[in-house]
Coordinates of C-alpha atoms and ligand atoms in Angstrom, one line a residue:
X1 CA 230.1 117.1 91.3
X2 CA 226.4 117.1 91.7
X3 CA 224.8 120.2 90.4
X4 CA 221.9 121.4 92.4
X5 CA 221.1 124.8 91.1
X6 CA 217.9 125.5 93.0
X7 CA 218.0 128.1 95.7
X8 CA 217.2 126.7 99.1
X9 CA 213.9 127.5 100.9
X10 CA 212.3 129.5 98.2
X11 CA 208.7 128.9 97.0
X12 CA 208.6 128.0 93.4
X13 CA 205.9 129.5 91.3
X14 CA 203.0 127.0 91.1
X15 CA 203.5 126.3 87.4
X16 CA 207.3 126.0 87.6
X17 CA 208.9 122.6 86.9
X18 CA 212.0 121.0 88.3
X19 CA 213.5 118.4 86.1
X20 CA 216.0 116.1 87.8
X21 CA 218.1 113.9 85.5
X22 CA 221.1 111.6 85.7
X23 CA 219.9 110.1 89.0
X24 CA 219.7 106.6 90.4
X25 CA 216.1 106.6 91.6
X26 CA 214.6 104.0 93.8
X27 CA 210.9 104.7 93.8
X28 CA 210.0 101.9 96.3
X29 CA 206.9 101.7 94.2
X30 CA 206.8 98.0 94.3
X31 CA 205.4 95.4 96.7
X32 CA 206.9 95.0 100.1
X33 CA 209.5 92.3 100.8
X34 CA 208.3 89.1 102.5
X35 CA 208.5 88.7 106.3
X36 CA 212.1 87.3 106.0
X37 CA 213.1 90.3 104.0
X38 CA 213.3 88.7 100.5
X39 CA 212.4 91.3 97.9
X40 CA 209.1 90.8 96.1
X41 CA 209.2 89.6 92.5
X42 CA 208.0 93.0 91.4
X43 CA 211.2 94.6 93.0
X44 CA 214.1 95.7 90.7
X45 CA 216.3 93.1 92.3
X46 CA 218.2 90.1 91.0
X47 CA 221.2 88.0 91.9
X48 CA 221.8 90.0 95.1
X49 CA 221.8 93.4 93.2
X50 CA 219.4 96.3 93.0
X51 CA 218.8 98.2 89.8
X52 CA 217.5 101.7 90.2
X53 CA 214.0 101.8 88.7
X54 CA 214.1 105.3 87.3
X55 CA 216.7 107.9 86.2
X56 CA 214.7 111.1 86.2
X57 CA 212.0 113.0 88.1
X58 CA 209.8 115.9 87.1
X59 CA 208.4 118.0 89.9
X60 CA 205.6 120.5 89.4
X61 CA 204.6 122.7 92.3
X62 CA 204.7 120.4 95.3
X63 CA 204.0 117.2 93.5
X64 CA 205.7 114.6 91.3
X65 CA 204.6 115.0 87.7
X66 CA 206.7 112.3 86.1
X67 CA 209.2 109.6 87.2
X68 CA 211.0 107.4 84.7
X69 CA 213.5 107.6 81.9
X70 CA 215.5 110.7 81.0
X71 CA 214.4 111.3 77.5
X72 CA 210.7 111.3 78.5
X73 CA 211.5 113.6 81.4
X74 CA 213.1 116.1 79.1
X75 CA 209.9 116.4 77.1
X76 CA 208.4 118.1 80.1
X77 CA 210.9 121.0 79.8
X78 CA 209.5 124.5 79.4
X79 CA 211.3 127.8 79.2
X80 CA 210.9 128.3 83.0
X81 CA 211.9 124.8 84.1
X82 CA 214.8 124.4 86.5
X83 CA 217.2 121.7 85.4
X84 CA 219.0 119.6 88.0
X85 CA 221.8 117.2 87.1
X86 CA 222.1 114.8 89.9
X87 CA 225.4 113.4 88.6
X88 CA 224.6 109.9 89.4
X89 CA 223.4 110.5 93.0
X90 CA 220.8 108.2 94.5
X91 CA 217.3 109.5 95.1
X92 CA 214.9 107.8 97.5
X93 CA 211.5 108.8 99.0
X94 CA 212.1 111.4 101.7
X95 CA 213.5 110.0 105.0
X96 CA 211.2 110.2 108.0
X97 CA 212.4 110.1 111.6
X98 CA 209.2 108.8 113.1
X99 CA 210.0 109.5 116.8
X100 CA 212.1 112.6 117.5
X101 CA 212.3 115.6 119.7
X102 CA 214.5 117.9 117.6
X103 CA 213.8 121.2 119.3
X104 CA 216.3 120.1 121.9
X105 CA 218.9 121.1 119.3
X106 CA 217.8 124.6 119.8
X107 CA 218.0 124.5 123.6
X108 CA 221.4 126.2 123.5
X109 CA 220.6 128.8 120.9
X110 CA 221.4 132.3 122.3
X111 CA 223.8 130.8 124.9
X112 CA 227.6 131.0 124.8
X113 CA 229.3 127.8 123.6
X114 CA 232.0 126.7 126.0
X115 CA 232.6 123.3 124.4
X116 CA 236.2 122.1 124.7
X117 CA 237.2 124.6 127.3
X118 CA 238.9 123.0 130.3
X119 CA 240.2 125.9 132.4
X120 CA 238.9 128.8 134.4
X121 CA 240.7 131.6 132.4
X122 CA 239.6 130.2 129.0
X123 CA 236.0 130.1 130.2
X124 CA 236.1 133.7 131.5
X125 CA 237.8 134.9 128.3
X126 CA 235.2 133.3 126.2
X127 CA 232.3 134.7 128.2
X128 CA 233.8 138.2 127.9
X129 CA 234.4 137.9 124.2
X130 CA 231.0 136.5 123.3
X131 CA 228.8 138.3 125.9
X132 CA 226.7 140.0 123.2
X133 CA 225.7 136.6 121.8
X134 CA 224.0 135.6 125.0
X135 CA 220.4 136.5 124.0
X136 CA 218.4 133.6 125.3
X137 CA 217.3 135.1 128.6
X138 CA 217.1 138.8 129.0
X139 CA 220.3 140.3 130.4
X140 CA 221.6 136.9 131.7
X141 CA 224.9 135.7 130.4
X142 CA 224.4 131.9 129.8
X143 CA 227.1 129.5 128.8
X144 CA 227.1 125.7 128.3
X145 CA 229.4 122.8 127.6
X146 CA 232.7 123.3 129.4
X147 CA 234.7 120.1 129.8
X148 CA 233.4 118.5 133.0
X149 CA 235.6 115.4 132.5
X150 CA 238.7 117.6 132.7
X151 CA 237.4 120.0 135.4
X152 CA 236.8 118.8 138.9
X153 CA 235.0 121.3 141.1
X154 CA 238.2 122.8 142.5
X155 CA 239.2 123.7 139.0
X156 CA 236.0 125.5 138.1
X157 CA 235.6 129.3 138.3
X158 CA 233.7 130.5 141.4
X159 CA 231.1 133.1 141.9
X160 CA 233.9 135.5 142.9
X161 CA 235.8 134.8 139.6
X162 CA 232.7 135.3 137.5
X163 CA 231.7 138.4 139.4
X164 CA 235.0 140.1 138.9
X165 CA 234.5 139.8 135.1
X166 CA 230.7 140.6 135.4
X167 CA 229.8 142.5 138.5
X168 CA 226.4 143.6 137.3
X169 CA 225.0 141.1 134.9
X170 CA 223.9 137.6 136.1
X171 CA 226.1 134.8 134.8
X172 CA 225.2 131.1 134.8
X173 CA 227.3 128.4 133.1
X174 CA 226.7 124.7 132.9
X175 CA 229.0 121.8 132.0
X176 CA 228.9 119.1 129.3
X177 CA 226.6 116.7 131.1
X178 CA 225.0 119.1 133.6
X179 CA 226.8 117.5 136.6
X180 CA 228.1 121.0 137.6
X181 CA 227.1 124.6 137.0
X182 CA 228.4 128.0 138.2
X183 CA 226.6 131.2 139.0
X184 CA 228.0 134.6 139.9
X185 CA 226.8 136.7 142.8
X186 CA 224.2 138.6 140.7
X187 CA 222.7 135.3 139.5
X188 CA 222.6 133.9 143.0
X189 CA 221.0 137.1 144.3
X190 CA 218.3 136.9 141.7
X191 CA 217.7 133.2 142.5
X192 CA 217.6 134.1 146.2
X193 CA 220.4 131.7 147.1
X194 CA 222.0 132.5 150.5
X195 CA 224.0 130.6 153.1
X196 CA 220.6 129.6 154.5
X197 CA 219.4 127.9 151.3
X198 CA 219.1 124.1 151.7
X199 CA 220.5 121.9 149.0
X200 CA 217.8 119.9 147.2
X201 CA 217.6 116.1 146.9
X202 CA 220.1 114.9 144.3
X203 CA 222.3 118.0 144.2
X204 CA 224.5 120.3 146.3
X205 CA 225.0 124.1 146.7
X206 CA 228.7 124.1 147.4
X207 CA 230.0 126.4 150.2
X208 CA 233.3 128.1 150.9
X209 CA 235.1 127.7 154.3
X210 CA 232.9 130.4 155.8
X211 CA 229.8 128.5 154.8
X212 CA 228.7 130.9 152.0
X213 CA 227.7 129.5 148.6
X214 CA 230.8 129.7 146.4
X215 CA 228.7 129.7 143.2
X216 CA 229.1 126.0 142.3
X217 CA 226.0 123.8 142.0
X218 CA 226.0 120.1 141.4
X219 CA 223.4 118.0 139.6
X220 CA 219.8 119.0 140.6
X221 CA 220.9 122.0 142.6
X222 CA 221.4 123.9 139.3
X223 CA 217.6 124.0 139.0
X224 CA 217.5 126.5 141.8
X225 CA 219.1 129.0 139.5
X226 CA 217.5 127.8 136.2
X227 CA 214.0 128.3 137.5
X228 CA 214.6 132.0 138.0
X229 CA 215.6 132.6 134.3
X230 CA 213.1 134.7 132.4
X231 CA 210.5 132.5 130.7
X232 CA 210.9 131.9 127.0
X233 CA 208.7 133.9 124.7
X234 CA 206.7 132.7 121.7
X235 CA 209.6 134.1 119.5
X236 CA 212.1 132.0 121.4
X237 CA 210.1 128.8 120.8
X238 CA 209.6 129.6 117.2
X239 CA 213.3 130.2 116.7
X240 CA 214.2 126.9 118.6
X241 CA 211.6 124.9 116.6
X242 CA 212.8 126.2 113.3
X243 CA 216.4 125.4 114.2
X244 CA 215.5 121.8 115.0
X245 CA 213.6 121.5 111.7
X246 CA 216.6 122.9 109.8
X247 CA 218.9 120.4 111.5
X248 CA 216.6 117.6 110.3
X249 CA 216.5 118.9 106.7
X250 CA 220.4 119.1 106.7
X251 CA 220.3 115.5 107.9
X252 CA 218.3 114.3 104.9
X253 CA 214.9 114.1 106.7
X254 CA 211.9 115.4 104.9
X255 CA 209.7 114.8 107.9
X256 CA 209.6 113.8 111.5
X257 CA 207.0 112.7 114.0
X258 CA 207.3 115.0 117.0
X259 CA 206.9 112.6 119.9
X260 CA 205.3 114.8 122.5
X261 CA 204.4 118.3 121.2
X262 CA 203.5 120.8 123.9
X263 CA 201.5 124.0 123.4
X264 CA 204.5 126.3 122.9
X265 CA 206.0 124.2 120.1
X266 CA 202.6 123.5 118.6
X267 CA 202.1 127.3 118.2
X268 CA 205.5 127.6 116.7
X269 CA 205.0 124.8 114.2
X270 CA 201.6 126.3 113.2
X271 CA 203.1 129.7 112.7
X272 CA 206.0 128.4 110.6
X273 CA 203.6 126.5 108.4
X274 CA 201.3 129.5 108.0
X275 CA 204.2 131.6 106.9
X276 CA 205.2 129.0 104.4
X277 CA 208.7 128.5 105.8
X278 CA 208.6 125.1 107.4
X279 CA 211.7 123.4 106.2
X280 CA 210.3 119.9 106.9
X281 CA 207.0 118.2 107.5
X282 CA 206.0 117.7 111.1
X283 CA 203.5 115.1 112.3
X284 CA 202.6 116.1 115.9
X285 CA 201.9 113.7 118.7
X286 CA 200.4 115.8 121.5
X287 CA 202.0 115.6 124.9
X288 CA 199.5 113.6 127.0
X289 CA 200.7 115.2 130.2
X290 CA 199.1 118.5 129.2
X291 CA 195.5 117.6 129.9
X292 CA 194.2 121.1 129.0
X293 CA 195.8 120.9 125.6
X294 CA 194.4 117.4 125.1
X295 CA 190.9 118.5 126.0
X296 CA 191.0 121.4 123.5
X297 CA 192.0 119.0 120.8
X298 CA 189.4 116.4 121.9
X299 CA 186.7 118.9 120.9
X300 CA 188.4 119.8 117.6
X301 CA 189.3 116.2 116.7
X302 CA 192.3 115.0 114.7
X303 CA 193.5 116.7 111.5
X304 CA 192.9 113.9 108.9
X305 CA 194.0 115.9 105.8
X306 CA 197.1 114.2 104.5
X307 CA 199.9 116.1 102.6
X308 CA 200.0 119.1 104.9
X309 CA 203.3 120.4 106.3
X310 CA 202.0 120.3 109.8
X311 CA 199.5 117.8 111.1
X312 CA 198.1 117.1 114.6
X313 CA 196.6 113.6 114.6
X314 CA 198.3 111.7 117.5
X315 CA 198.9 111.7 121.2
X316 CA 202.0 110.7 122.9
X317 CA 201.9 109.1 126.4
X318 CA 204.4 107.4 128.7
X319 CA 203.8 104.2 130.4
X320 CA 207.2 103.1 131.9
X321 CA 210.8 104.2 132.2
X322 CA 214.0 103.3 130.4
X323 CA 216.0 100.1 130.6
X324 CA 219.3 101.7 131.3
X325 CA 218.2 103.3 134.6
X326 CA 216.1 100.2 135.4
X327 CA 212.8 102.2 135.0
X328 CA 211.3 99.9 132.4
X329 CA 208.6 97.6 133.8
X330 CA 209.6 93.9 133.7
X331 CA 207.5 90.8 134.3
X332 CA 210.3 89.4 136.4
X333 CA 213.1 91.0 138.5
X334 CA 215.9 92.8 136.8
X335 CA 218.7 90.3 136.3
X336 CA 221.2 92.7 137.9
X337 CA 218.8 94.0 140.6
X338 CA 216.9 91.3 142.4
X339 CA 213.6 92.5 143.8
X340 CA 213.2 95.3 141.3
X341 CA 210.6 95.4 138.5
X342 CA 210.8 99.0 137.3
X343 CA 208.3 101.9 137.4
X344 CA 205.1 102.4 135.4
X345 CA 201.6 103.6 135.1
X346 CA 200.3 106.5 137.0
X347 CA 203.7 106.9 138.7
X348 CA 204.9 107.7 135.2
X349 CA 202.1 110.2 134.4
X350 CA 199.9 107.8 132.4
X351 CA 196.3 109.0 132.6
X352 CA 194.4 106.0 131.2
X353 CA 191.0 107.5 130.9
X354 CA 192.1 110.8 129.3
X355 CA 194.1 108.8 126.8
X356 CA 191.2 106.6 126.0
X357 CA 189.0 109.7 125.5
X358 CA 191.4 111.0 122.9
X359 CA 191.4 107.6 121.1
X360 CA 187.6 107.8 121.1
X361 CA 187.8 111.2 119.6
X362 CA 189.8 109.7 116.7
X363 CA 193.4 110.3 117.6
X364 CA 196.2 107.8 117.1
X365 CA 198.0 106.9 120.3
X366 CA 201.8 106.4 120.6
X367 CA 202.5 105.0 123.9
X368 CA 206.0 104.7 125.3
X369 CA 206.5 101.1 126.6
X370 CA 210.0 99.6 127.1
X371 CA 209.8 96.6 129.4
X372 CA 208.1 93.3 128.7
X373 CA 205.5 94.0 131.5
X374 CA 205.1 97.6 130.2
X375 CA 204.4 96.3 126.7
X376 CA 202.0 93.6 128.0
X377 CA 200.1 96.1 130.1
X378 CA 199.7 98.3 127.1
X379 CA 198.6 95.4 124.9
X380 CA 196.0 94.7 127.5
X381 CA 195.0 98.3 127.6
X382 CA 194.6 98.4 123.8
X383 CA 192.7 95.1 123.9
X384 CA 190.2 96.5 126.4
X385 CA 189.7 99.8 124.6
X386 CA 189.2 98.0 121.2
X387 CA 186.7 95.6 122.8
X388 CA 184.6 98.5 124.1
X389 CA 184.8 100.4 120.7
X390 CA 186.0 98.2 117.8
X391 CA 186.4 101.2 115.4
X392 CA 189.2 102.5 117.4
X393 CA 191.4 99.6 116.3
X394 CA 191.5 101.1 112.8
X395 CA 193.5 104.1 113.9
X396 CA 197.0 102.5 113.6
X397 CA 197.9 102.8 117.2
X398 CA 201.6 102.6 118.1
X399 CA 203.8 101.4 120.8
X400 CA 206.9 103.6 121.0
X401 CA 210.1 101.6 121.5
X402 CA 208.5 98.2 122.1
X403 CA 212.0 97.4 123.3
X404 CA 211.6 94.2 125.4
X405 CA 208.6 91.9 124.5
X406 CA 207.7 88.5 125.9
X407 CA 207.7 85.8 123.3
X408 CA 204.0 85.2 123.7
X409 CA 203.2 88.9 123.0
X410 CA 204.6 89.6 119.6
X411 CA 201.6 88.0 117.9
X412 CA 199.3 90.2 119.9
X413 CA 200.8 93.3 118.3
X414 CA 199.6 91.9 115.0
X415 CA 196.2 90.9 116.3
X416 CA 195.6 94.4 117.7
X417 CA 196.9 95.9 114.5
X418 CA 199.5 97.9 116.3
X419 CA 202.7 99.5 114.9
X420 CA 206.0 98.9 116.6
X421 CA 208.0 102.2 116.5
X422 CA 211.6 101.4 117.2
X423 CA 215.1 102.8 117.2
X424 CA 218.0 100.9 115.7
X425 CA 220.5 103.3 117.5
X426 CA 219.1 102.1 120.9
X427 CA 220.1 98.5 120.0
X428 CA 223.6 99.8 119.1
X429 CA 224.0 101.9 122.2
X430 CA 222.4 99.4 124.7
X431 CA 224.1 96.2 123.5
X432 CA 226.9 96.7 126.1
X433 CA 224.6 96.3 129.1
X434 CA 221.1 95.3 128.0
X435 CA 221.8 91.6 128.7
X436 CA 223.0 92.4 132.3
X437 CA 219.5 93.9 132.9
X438 CA 217.6 91.1 131.2
X439 CA 219.6 87.9 131.2
X440 CA 220.2 85.5 128.4
X441 CA 216.6 84.5 127.8
X442 CA 214.7 87.7 127.9
X443 CA 217.3 89.4 125.7
X444 CA 216.0 87.3 122.8
X445 CA 212.8 89.4 122.8
X446 CA 214.7 92.7 123.0
X447 CA 215.2 95.0 120.0
X448 CA 213.6 92.1 118.1
X449 CA 212.9 93.6 114.7
X450 CA 212.8 90.3 112.8
X451 CA 210.5 88.7 115.3
X452 CA 208.1 91.6 114.8
X453 CA 208.3 91.2 111.0
X454 CA 207.7 87.5 111.2
X455 CA 204.6 88.1 113.2
X456 CA 203.4 90.5 110.6
X457 CA 203.7 93.6 112.8
X458 CA 204.3 96.9 110.9
X459 CA 207.5 98.6 111.9
X460 CA 208.6 102.2 111.7
X461 CA 212.2 103.3 112.5
X462 CA 213.5 106.4 114.2
X463 CA 216.2 107.9 116.4
X464 CA 214.3 109.2 119.5
X465 CA 216.5 112.2 119.0
X466 CA 218.2 113.7 121.0
X467 CA 218.5 110.5 123.0
X468 CA 220.4 109.1 120.0
X469 CA 222.2 110.3 117.0
X470 CA 219.8 110.7 114.2
X471 CA 222.3 110.2 111.4
X472 CA 220.4 108.1 108.9
X473 CA 223.5 106.1 107.8
X474 CA 224.1 105.1 111.4
X475 CA 220.5 103.9 112.0
X476 CA 220.4 102.2 108.7
X477 CA 223.7 100.5 109.3
X478 CA 222.7 99.4 112.8
X479 CA 219.4 98.0 111.4
X480 CA 221.0 95.8 108.8
X481 CA 224.2 94.8 110.6
X482 CA 223.2 94.8 114.3
X483 CA 226.6 96.6 114.9
X484 CA 227.4 99.8 116.8
X485 CA 229.4 102.9 115.7
X486 CA 232.7 101.0 116.3
X487 CA 231.5 98.4 113.8
X488 CA 231.3 95.9 116.6
X489 CA 230.7 93.1 117.4
X490 CA 232.0 91.1 114.4
X491 CA 229.0 89.4 112.9
X492 CA 226.6 91.6 114.8
X493 CA 224.8 91.4 118.1
X494 CA 221.9 88.9 117.9
X495 CA 222.3 89.2 114.1
X496 CA 219.2 87.0 113.5
X497 CA 217.2 90.1 114.3
X498 CA 218.8 92.2 111.5
X499 CA 216.6 93.5 108.7
X500 CA 217.4 93.5 105.0
X501 CA 218.5 96.8 103.4
X502 CA 215.1 97.2 101.7
X503 CA 213.2 96.6 105.0
X504 CA 215.4 99.1 106.8
X505 CA 215.0 101.7 104.1
X506 CA 211.2 101.2 104.1
X507 CA 211.2 101.5 107.9
X508 CA 212.6 105.1 107.4
X509 CA 210.3 105.9 104.4
X510 CA 207.2 104.1 103.2
X511 CA 206.5 102.4 106.5
X512 CA 206.9 105.6 108.4
X513 CA 204.4 107.2 106.0
X514 CA 202.0 104.4 106.9
X515 CA 202.6 105.1 110.6
X516 CA 201.3 108.6 110.0
X517 CA 198.4 107.7 107.6
X518 CA 200.3 109.5 104.8
X519 CA 201.0 106.6 102.4
X520 CA 198.6 108.1 99.8
X521 CA 200.8 111.2 99.5
X522 CA 204.3 110.2 100.8
X523 CA 206.6 107.2 101.2
X524 CA 207.2 106.3 97.5
X525 CA 208.1 108.2 94.4
X526 CA 205.0 108.1 92.3
X527 CA 203.2 110.5 90.0
X528 CA 200.8 112.6 92.0
X529 CA 202.5 112.2 95.3
X530 CA 204.1 115.0 97.2
X531 CA 207.7 115.7 96.1
X532 CA 209.5 114.8 99.3
X533 CA 212.9 113.3 98.2
X534 CA 216.3 112.7 99.7
X535 CA 219.3 112.7 97.6
X536 CA 222.2 110.5 98.8
X537 CA 225.8 110.3 97.7
X538 CA 225.7 106.5 97.8
X539 CA 223.5 103.6 96.6
X540 CA 222.4 102.5 100.1
X541 CA 220.5 99.4 98.8
X542 CA 223.5 97.9 97.0
X543 CA 226.1 99.0 99.5
X544 CA 223.8 97.6 102.2
X545 CA 223.7 94.2 100.5
X546 CA 227.4 94.0 99.6
X547 CA 229.5 96.2 101.8
X548 CA 227.7 97.8 104.8
X549 CA 230.8 99.2 106.4
X550 CA 231.0 101.6 103.4
X551 CA 227.7 103.1 104.5
X552 CA 229.6 105.4 106.8
X553 CA 231.0 107.2 103.7
X554 CA 227.5 108.3 102.8
X555 CA 226.5 112.0 102.6
X556 CA 223.2 113.8 102.2
X557 CA 223.4 115.7 99.0
X558 CA 220.0 117.3 99.0
X559 CA 216.6 117.3 100.7
X560 CA 213.5 118.3 98.8
X561 CA 210.3 118.9 100.8
X562 CA 206.9 119.6 99.1
X563 CA 208.8 120.5 95.9
X564 CA 211.3 122.8 97.6
X565 CA 215.0 122.2 97.9
X566 CA 215.3 122.9 101.6
X567 CA 218.9 121.6 101.9
X568 CA 221.6 121.7 99.3
X569 CA 224.5 119.5 100.5
X570 CA 226.8 120.2 97.6
X571 CA 226.8 124.0 97.4
X572 CA 230.2 124.4 98.9
Ligands
ZN1 ZN1 211.1 110.0 122.8

C-alpha cells in the first residue's frame, strides 16, 4: 500500500516541506527523443528498458526543492516535514490535458440521475424519492439519463403521468442521448407549449389522439422547454467549473487547457483561483465567438506570467466541422458522399479579422481545423498574418485536431512554427469509419502523429473532453499501439503512425507545458519548478515498451498541484 498522509486540498504553510521517498521518479529532465522516437543518449534508457532517474522528491511550498536519491532527500527533513512513502509508485511530471471542456461534467449537477432506468414507474419513483436534490433550476424538477435504447416513445411516461406525481412543480426529464425528453403540464405551461405550437426543424412535439401535446419532445424540440429554464447564476457556474476541475484532478491531471472559455467560466476560474481552492491549473483559451469578451482582453493583453494557477493567454476559434458528420472541409469530395466538401469559415463562426487582432495583441491562437482543406486554409491564414507581422510567429500558435493533412502540408506546420494539438482517442474512436470518409490515400495523412514528428512539428496530446474519454491510460495506450479500447486491431491501425512511450508521455507533459509557454515552470521534475506531479500505480514507460495491454491496469494514486495533494487515490 502506498502511504499518502497529506490531507487533500489544504494549503501547506509556506515553509513546510513534503518529502516523498521510495518512488520511481521519471523526471523527463533529459533531451527529447529523436524524430523516430529513439531516446536521446542522455535518457535513462538502455537495451529497451527505462531506469527511473530519481527515487525521492522534496517539495517546499509550491516548488521542488530537491529531486534525487533518498538519503540526500532525508537530510532536508525538519520537525514539521510531512513524510510520504510512495511504496514504489511511479512519479511523473503532472499530466496535462491540453484541449478539454471539463465543465460539461458538471452540466448535470443538481439534476436527478435516471441512468439505467428503463420503465415509467421506476422513473417516477426516482423523481419522487430524489425531488429535493433537484436544485439546478429554481423549483424545476430536472432528470437526465433514462435508458433511451430500451424505451421507445410509447414506453415513456407522458405529461399526464408526470403531472399526477407532480401537479404543481414543473418537471422535465431527458434521455441518455437527448433524442427524447418529457415535460409535465406545468413545465409545458411555463414554456408556452400548446396544441398550436409548431414543431421546430429537427424535432417533434408529440401529440395525443386529440392533437394536444402529450409531453414528449424529440431531438431539437426539447429546446423549446430548455430555453425557459431559469438562467444559471454565477454560483452555478462556479460549482460546475469546480466539479470539472475535481474530476480532472481525480484523473491524474494537474492542468488542462480550456479550449473555449466563455465569460461565465472565466469568472468562475478567477474566483476559485483568488480563493486559493483551484484543484488544478487552467490555461484558458478565450472563446472567439464572444467578440465582446475578446475586445476586452485585447485591451488588457495576454497574461504572460507563468506558474499561475489560472492564465488567460490564448484564443480558441473554429474553422470547420467534424469528420464524422462530414462537416470537416476537404480538398476533394468525401469518399462516401460525392459532391460534398464539408463546411467552413464564416459559416462556422470564424471571424478572421477579430482573430488576427487578438494575435496582434499577443495572444496565442488555437484554431480548430479537421479536414485537409480546413488545415490548408488555416496554414494560409497563418502564413499571411506572419508575413504582415513576423513577430506574431513567435507566439506558438496551434492547430487544434490537425486531423487530416495533405502530404504537402506537414512541412508547412514546421515552417510556420505551429503546434499540432491532437487526440489519440479520436484515432481510436474514428478508425471504424474514417477511411470511408477519406478513402485509402487521404487516410495516410489522418491522425498522422509520426509524420508530424518527422517533419519536426511540436505535438501536444489531449482528449477533447467530453467528446472523448480523458482516461490517461487510454490516450497513452492508443498513442503507442494505434489500438482502440477493445485492444483492436491486432498490430494497430496504421501502426507506422504510433509514437514511442516516451514521446506519448511527453505529449501529455513536457510538450503540453511548451504548448502553454510553461516549460520554465512545468513539464519536468526539476529543482525550482512548480511541484505538479502525478503518481501512477505502474511504470508506464517500461510497460509501454514491453507489454502495452497491461496499461489498462494502471491507476492514479495521487495528484499534486502547486505543492498540494489535490487527489489521494489510495485513501480508501
Ligand atoms: Zn474541443
